PDB file of C-alpha atoms in Angstrom:
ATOM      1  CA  UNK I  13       0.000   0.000   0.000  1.00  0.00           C
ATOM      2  CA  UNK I  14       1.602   3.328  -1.181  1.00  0.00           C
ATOM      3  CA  UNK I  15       1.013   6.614   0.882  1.00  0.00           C
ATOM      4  CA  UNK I  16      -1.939   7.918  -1.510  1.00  0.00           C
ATOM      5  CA  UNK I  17      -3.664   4.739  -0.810  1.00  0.00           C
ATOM      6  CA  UNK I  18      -3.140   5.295   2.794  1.00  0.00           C
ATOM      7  CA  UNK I  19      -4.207   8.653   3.132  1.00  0.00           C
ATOM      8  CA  UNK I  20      -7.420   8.055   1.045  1.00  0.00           C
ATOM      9  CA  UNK I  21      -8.059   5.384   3.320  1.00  0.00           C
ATOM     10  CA  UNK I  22      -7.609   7.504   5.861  1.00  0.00           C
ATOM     11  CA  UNK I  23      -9.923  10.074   4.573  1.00  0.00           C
ATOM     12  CA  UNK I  24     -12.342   7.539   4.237  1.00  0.00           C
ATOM     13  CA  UNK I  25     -12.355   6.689   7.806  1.00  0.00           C
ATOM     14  CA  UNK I  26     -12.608   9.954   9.186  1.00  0.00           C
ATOM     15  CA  UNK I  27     -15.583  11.036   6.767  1.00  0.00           C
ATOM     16  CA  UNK I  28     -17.530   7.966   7.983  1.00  0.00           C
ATOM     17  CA  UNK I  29     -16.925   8.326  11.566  1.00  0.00           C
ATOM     18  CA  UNK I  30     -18.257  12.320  11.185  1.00  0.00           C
ATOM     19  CA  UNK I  31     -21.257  11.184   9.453  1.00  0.00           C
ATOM     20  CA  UNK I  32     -21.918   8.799  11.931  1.00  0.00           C
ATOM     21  CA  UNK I  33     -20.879  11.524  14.696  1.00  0.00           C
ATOM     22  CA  UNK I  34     -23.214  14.343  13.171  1.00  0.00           C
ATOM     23  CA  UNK I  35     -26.224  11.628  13.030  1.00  0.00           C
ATOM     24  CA  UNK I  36     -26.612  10.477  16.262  1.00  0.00           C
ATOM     25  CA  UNK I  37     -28.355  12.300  18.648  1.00  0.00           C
ATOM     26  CA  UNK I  38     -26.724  10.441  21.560  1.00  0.00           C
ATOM     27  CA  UNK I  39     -23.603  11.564  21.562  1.00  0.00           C
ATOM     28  CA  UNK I  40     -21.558  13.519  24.144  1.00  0.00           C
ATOM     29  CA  UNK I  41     -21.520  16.736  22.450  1.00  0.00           C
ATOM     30  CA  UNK I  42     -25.347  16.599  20.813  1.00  0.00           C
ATOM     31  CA  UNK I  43     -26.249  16.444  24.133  1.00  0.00           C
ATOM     32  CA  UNK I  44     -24.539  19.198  25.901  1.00  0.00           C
ATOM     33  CA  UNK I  45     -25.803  21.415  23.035  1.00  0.00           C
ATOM     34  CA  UNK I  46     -29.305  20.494  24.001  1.00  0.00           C
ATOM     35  CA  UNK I  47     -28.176  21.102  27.504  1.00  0.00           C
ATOM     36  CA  UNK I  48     -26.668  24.229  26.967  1.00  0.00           C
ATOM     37  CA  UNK I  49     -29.732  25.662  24.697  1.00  0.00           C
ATOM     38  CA  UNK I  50     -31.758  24.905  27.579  1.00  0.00           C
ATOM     39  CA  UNK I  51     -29.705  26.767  30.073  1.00  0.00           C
ATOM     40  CA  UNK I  52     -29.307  30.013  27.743  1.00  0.00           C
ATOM     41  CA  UNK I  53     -33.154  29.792  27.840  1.00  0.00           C
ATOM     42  CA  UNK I  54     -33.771  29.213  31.309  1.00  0.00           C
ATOM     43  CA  UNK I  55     -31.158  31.882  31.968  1.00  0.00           C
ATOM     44  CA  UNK I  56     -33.010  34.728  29.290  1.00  0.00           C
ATOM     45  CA  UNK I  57     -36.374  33.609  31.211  1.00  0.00           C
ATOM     46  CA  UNK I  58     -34.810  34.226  34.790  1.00  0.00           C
ATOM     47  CA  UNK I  59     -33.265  37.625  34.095  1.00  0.00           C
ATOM     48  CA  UNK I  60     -36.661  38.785  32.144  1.00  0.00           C
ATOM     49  CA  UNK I  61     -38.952  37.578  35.137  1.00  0.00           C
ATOM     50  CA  UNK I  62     -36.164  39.681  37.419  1.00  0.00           C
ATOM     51  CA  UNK I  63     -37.633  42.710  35.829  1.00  0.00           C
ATOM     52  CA  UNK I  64     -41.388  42.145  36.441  1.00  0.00           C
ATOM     53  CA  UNK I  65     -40.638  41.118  40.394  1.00  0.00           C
ATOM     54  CA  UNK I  66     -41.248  44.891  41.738  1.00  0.00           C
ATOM     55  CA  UNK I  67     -44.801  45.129  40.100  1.00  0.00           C
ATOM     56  CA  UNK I  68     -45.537  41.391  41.092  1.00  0.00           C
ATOM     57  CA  UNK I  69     -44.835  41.721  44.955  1.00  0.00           C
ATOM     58  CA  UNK I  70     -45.735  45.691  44.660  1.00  0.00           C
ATOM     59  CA  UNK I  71     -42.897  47.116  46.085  1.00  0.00           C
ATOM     60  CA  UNK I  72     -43.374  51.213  47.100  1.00  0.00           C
ATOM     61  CA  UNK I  73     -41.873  53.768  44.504  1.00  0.00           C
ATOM     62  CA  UNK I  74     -38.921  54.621  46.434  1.00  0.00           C
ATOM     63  CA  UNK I  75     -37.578  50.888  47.070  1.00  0.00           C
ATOM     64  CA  UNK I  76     -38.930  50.293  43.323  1.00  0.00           C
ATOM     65  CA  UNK I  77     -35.993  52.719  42.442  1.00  0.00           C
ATOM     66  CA  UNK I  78     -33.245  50.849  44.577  1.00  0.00           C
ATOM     67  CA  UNK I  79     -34.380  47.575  42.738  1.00  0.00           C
ATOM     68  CA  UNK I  80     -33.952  48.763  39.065  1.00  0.00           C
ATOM     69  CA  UNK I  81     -30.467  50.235  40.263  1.00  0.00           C
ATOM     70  CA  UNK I  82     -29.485  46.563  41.465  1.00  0.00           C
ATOM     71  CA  UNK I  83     -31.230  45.097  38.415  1.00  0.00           C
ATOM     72  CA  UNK I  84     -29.408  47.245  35.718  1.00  0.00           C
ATOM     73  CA  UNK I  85     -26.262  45.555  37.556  1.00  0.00           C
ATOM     74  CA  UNK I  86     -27.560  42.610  37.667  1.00  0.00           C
ATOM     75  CA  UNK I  87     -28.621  42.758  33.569  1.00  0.00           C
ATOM     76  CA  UNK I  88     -25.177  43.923  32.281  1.00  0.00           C
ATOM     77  CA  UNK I  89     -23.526  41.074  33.801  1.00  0.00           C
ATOM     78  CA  UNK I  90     -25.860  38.914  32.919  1.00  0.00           C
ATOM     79  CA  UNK I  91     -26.166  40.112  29.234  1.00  0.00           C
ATOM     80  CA  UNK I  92     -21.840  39.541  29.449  1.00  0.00           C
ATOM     81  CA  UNK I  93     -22.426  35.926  30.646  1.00  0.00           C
ATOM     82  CA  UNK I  94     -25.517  34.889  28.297  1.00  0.00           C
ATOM     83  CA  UNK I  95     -23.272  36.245  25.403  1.00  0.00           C
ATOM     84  CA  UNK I  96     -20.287  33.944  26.265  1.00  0.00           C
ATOM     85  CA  UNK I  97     -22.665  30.791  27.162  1.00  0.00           C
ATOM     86  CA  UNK I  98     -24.013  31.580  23.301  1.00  0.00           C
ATOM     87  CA  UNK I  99     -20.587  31.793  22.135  1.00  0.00           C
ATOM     88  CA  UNK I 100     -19.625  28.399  23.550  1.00  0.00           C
ATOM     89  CA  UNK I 101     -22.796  26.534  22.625  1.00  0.00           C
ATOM     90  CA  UNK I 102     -22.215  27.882  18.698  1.00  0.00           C
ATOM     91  CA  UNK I 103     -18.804  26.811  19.320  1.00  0.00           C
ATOM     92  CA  UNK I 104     -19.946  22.936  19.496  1.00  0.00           C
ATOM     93  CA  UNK I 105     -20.106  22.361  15.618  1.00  0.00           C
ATOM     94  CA  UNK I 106     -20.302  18.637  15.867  1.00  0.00           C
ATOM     95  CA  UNK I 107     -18.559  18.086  12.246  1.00  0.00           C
ATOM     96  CA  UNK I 108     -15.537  19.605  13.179  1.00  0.00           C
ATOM     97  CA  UNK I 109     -15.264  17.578  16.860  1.00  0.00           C
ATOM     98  CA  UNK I 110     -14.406  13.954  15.770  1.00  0.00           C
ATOM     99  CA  UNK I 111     -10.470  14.175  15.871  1.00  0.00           C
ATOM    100  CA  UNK I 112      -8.708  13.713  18.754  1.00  0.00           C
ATOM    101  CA  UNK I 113      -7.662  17.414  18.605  1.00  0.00           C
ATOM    102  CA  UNK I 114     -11.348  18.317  18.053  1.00  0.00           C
ATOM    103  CA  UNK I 115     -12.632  16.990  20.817  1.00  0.00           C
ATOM    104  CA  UNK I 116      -9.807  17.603  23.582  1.00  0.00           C
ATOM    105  CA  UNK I 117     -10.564  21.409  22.427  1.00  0.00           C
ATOM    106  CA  UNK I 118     -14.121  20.930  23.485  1.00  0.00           C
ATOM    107  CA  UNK I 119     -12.799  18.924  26.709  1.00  0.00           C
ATOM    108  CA  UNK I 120     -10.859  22.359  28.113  1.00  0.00           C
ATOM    109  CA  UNK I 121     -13.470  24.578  26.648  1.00  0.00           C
ATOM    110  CA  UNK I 122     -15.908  23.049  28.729  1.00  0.00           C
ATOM    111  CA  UNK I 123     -14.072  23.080  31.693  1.00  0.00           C
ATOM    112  CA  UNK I 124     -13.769  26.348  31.242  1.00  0.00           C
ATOM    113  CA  UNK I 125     -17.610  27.092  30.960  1.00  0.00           C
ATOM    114  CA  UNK I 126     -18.247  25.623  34.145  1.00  0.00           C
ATOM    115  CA  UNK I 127     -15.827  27.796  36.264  1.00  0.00           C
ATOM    116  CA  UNK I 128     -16.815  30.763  34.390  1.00  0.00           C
ATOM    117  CA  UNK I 129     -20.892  29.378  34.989  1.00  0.00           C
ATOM    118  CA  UNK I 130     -19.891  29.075  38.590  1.00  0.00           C
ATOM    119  CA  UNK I 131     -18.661  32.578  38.468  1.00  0.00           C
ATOM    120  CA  UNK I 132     -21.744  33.860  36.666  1.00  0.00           C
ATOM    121  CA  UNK I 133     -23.572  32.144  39.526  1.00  0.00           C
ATOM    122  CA  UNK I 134     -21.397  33.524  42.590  1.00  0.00           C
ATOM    123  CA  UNK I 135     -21.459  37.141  41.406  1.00  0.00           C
ATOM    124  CA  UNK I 136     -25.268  37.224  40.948  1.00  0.00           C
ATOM    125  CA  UNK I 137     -26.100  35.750  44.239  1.00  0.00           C
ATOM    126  CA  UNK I 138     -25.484  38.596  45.804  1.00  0.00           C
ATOM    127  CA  UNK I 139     -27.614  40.922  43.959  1.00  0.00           C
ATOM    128  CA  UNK I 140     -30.551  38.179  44.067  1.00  0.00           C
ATOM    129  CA  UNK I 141     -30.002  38.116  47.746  1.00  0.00           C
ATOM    130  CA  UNK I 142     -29.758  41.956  48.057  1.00  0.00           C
ATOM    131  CA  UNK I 143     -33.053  41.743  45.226  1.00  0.00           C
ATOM    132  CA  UNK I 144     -35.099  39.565  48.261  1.00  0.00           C
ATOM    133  CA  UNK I 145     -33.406  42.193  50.868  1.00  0.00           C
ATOM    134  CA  UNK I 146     -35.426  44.926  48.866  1.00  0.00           C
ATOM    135  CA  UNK I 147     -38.806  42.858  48.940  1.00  0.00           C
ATOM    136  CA  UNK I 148     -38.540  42.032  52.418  1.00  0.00           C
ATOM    137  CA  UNK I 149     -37.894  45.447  53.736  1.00  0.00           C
ATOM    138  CA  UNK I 150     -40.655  46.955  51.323  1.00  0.00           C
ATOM    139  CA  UNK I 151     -42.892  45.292  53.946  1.00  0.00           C
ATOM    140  CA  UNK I 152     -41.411  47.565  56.958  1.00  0.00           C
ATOM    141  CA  UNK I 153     -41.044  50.636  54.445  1.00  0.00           C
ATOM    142  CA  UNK I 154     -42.333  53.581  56.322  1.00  0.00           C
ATOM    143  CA  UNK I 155     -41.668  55.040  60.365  1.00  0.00           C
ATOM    144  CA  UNK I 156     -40.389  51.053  61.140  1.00  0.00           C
ATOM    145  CA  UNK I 157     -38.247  50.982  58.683  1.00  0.00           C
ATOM    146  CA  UNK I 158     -35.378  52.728  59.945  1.00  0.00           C
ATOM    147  CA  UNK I 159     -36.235  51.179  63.521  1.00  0.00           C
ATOM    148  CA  UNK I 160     -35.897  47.665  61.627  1.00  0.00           C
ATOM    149  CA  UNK I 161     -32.427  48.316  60.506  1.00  0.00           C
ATOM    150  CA  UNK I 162     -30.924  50.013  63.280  1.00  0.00           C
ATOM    151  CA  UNK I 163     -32.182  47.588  65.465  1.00  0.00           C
ATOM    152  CA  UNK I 164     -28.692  45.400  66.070  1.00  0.00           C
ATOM    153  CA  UNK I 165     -30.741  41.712  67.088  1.00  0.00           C
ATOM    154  CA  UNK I 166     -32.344  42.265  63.593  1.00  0.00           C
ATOM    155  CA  UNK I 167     -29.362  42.818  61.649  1.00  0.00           C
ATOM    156  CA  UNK I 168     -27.410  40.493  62.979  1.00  0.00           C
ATOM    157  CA  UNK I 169     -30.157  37.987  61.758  1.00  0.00           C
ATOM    158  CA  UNK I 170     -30.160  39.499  58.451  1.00  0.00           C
ATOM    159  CA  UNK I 171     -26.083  39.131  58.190  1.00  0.00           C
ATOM    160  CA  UNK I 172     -26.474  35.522  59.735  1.00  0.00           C
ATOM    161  CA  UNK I 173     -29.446  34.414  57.295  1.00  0.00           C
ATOM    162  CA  UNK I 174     -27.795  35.943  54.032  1.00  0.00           C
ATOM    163  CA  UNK I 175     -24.353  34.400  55.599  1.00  0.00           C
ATOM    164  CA  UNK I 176     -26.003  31.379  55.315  1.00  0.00           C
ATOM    165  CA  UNK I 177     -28.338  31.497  52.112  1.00  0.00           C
ATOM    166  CA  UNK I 178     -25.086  32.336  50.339  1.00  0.00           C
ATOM    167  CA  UNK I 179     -23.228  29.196  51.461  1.00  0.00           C
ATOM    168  CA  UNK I 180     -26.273  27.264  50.754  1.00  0.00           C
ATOM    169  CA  UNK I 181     -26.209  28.854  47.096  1.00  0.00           C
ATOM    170  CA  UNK I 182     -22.642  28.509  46.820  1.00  0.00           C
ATOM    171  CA  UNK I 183     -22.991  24.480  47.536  1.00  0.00           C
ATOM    172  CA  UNK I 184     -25.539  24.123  45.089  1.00  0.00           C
ATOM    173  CA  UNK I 185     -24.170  25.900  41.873  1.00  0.00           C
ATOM    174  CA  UNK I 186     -21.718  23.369  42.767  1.00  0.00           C
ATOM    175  CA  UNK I 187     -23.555  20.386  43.051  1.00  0.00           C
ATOM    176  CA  UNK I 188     -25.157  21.496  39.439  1.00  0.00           C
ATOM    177  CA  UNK I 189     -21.995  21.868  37.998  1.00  0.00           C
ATOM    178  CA  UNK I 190     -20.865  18.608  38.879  1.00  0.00           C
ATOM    179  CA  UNK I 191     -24.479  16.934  38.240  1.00  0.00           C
ATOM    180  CA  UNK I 192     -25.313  18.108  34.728  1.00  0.00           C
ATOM    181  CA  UNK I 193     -21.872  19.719  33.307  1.00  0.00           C
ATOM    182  CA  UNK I 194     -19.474  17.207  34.921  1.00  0.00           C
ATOM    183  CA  UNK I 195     -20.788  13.459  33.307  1.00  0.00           C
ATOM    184  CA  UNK I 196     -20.060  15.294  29.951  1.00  0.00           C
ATOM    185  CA  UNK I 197     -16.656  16.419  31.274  1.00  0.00           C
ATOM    186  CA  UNK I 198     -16.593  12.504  31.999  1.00  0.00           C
ATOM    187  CA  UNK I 199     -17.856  10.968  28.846  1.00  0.00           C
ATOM    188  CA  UNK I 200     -15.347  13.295  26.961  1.00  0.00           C
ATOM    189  CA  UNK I 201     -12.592  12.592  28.820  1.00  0.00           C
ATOM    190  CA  UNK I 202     -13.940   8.691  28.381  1.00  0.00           C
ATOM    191  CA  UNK I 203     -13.839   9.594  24.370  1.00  0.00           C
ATOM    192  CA  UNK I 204     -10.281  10.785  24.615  1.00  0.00           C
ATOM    193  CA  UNK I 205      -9.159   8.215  26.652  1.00  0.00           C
ATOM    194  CA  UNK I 206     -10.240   5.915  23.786  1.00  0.00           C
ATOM    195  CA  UNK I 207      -8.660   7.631  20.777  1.00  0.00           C
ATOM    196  CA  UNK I 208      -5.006   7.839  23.526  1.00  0.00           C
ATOM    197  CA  UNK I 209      -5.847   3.650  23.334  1.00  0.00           C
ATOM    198  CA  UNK I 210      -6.314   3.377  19.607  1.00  0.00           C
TER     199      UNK I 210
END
């Protein structure tokens, strides 16, 4: 066999196992595009329903005002984030991921999405936290108010249950990561693990 023969052989190979990757709907990378569709949605969805919260809990005109100031923060940010995630998802063209190369690119990309997802997630805590801060203290808005905050037992309760809530949060985004993000982080390491064997 002469080295035209091998490389069209070759060729062959590699355009039969990227039809066979771009038709099934079960691979690695199929799926973490439907995953990651789902998550741009669900993240579009969230920040939208952020800006209706004031006018669904009725918040008074003056706290109404603090809210859209934490909101435009909490938009820009998110707009930043939602804009990468996009990137990365368009970045998954399936015909181009069957090498070796291909798919150890996607490998460190992802692992890359999930710290910066985890970072997404740890900066807007905060500002949802400080979001639910608003609503609860539009309940005491008015000669209490000021009583309510000053009023050291009370704040240390608020520092203590946002202390808290945060950790809980932190946990969580982590537990998510590793739940839906990390088994593709698994089966693609599996993949390349395979090609290192062949």
């Amino acid at each position: 066999m002469n080295f035209d023969d091998f490389k069209n052989n070759w060729k062959s190979e590699q355009d039969e196992i990227e039809i066979q990757f771009s038709k099934s709907s079960n691979h690695p990378l199929r799926r973490l595009q439907k995953t990651l569709y789902r998550e741009i949605i669900a993240q579009i969805v969230g920040v939208i329903f952020l800006a209706f919260f004031p006018f669904l809990f009725s918040f008074s005109e003056i706290l109404t005002k603090v809210y859209f100031i934490v909101y435009a923060m909490i938009f820009v940010s998110a707009c930043y984030y939602i804009l990468s995630f996009r990137k990365f998802y368009q970045s998954l063209n399936v015909l181009h991921y069957s090498s070796y190369q291909g798919l150890y690119e996607v490998y460190v990309r992802l692992q890359i999405f999930i710290e910066r997802y985890k970072s997404f997630s740890l900066f807007i805590v905060p500002y949802a936290l400080l979001a639910l801060l608003i609503s609860f203290l539009d309940n005491y808005y008015d000669q209490e108010l000021h009583q309510f905050i000053v009023s050291q037992n009370k704040l240390i309760t608020i520092i203590v249950i946002l202390t808290f809530t945060t950790i809980l949060f932190l946990l969580l985004i982590n537990i998510y990561c590793r739940i839906v993000y990390g088994r593709y982080v698994k089966e693609l390491k599996k993949l390349i693990d395979e090609f290192d064997n062949n």
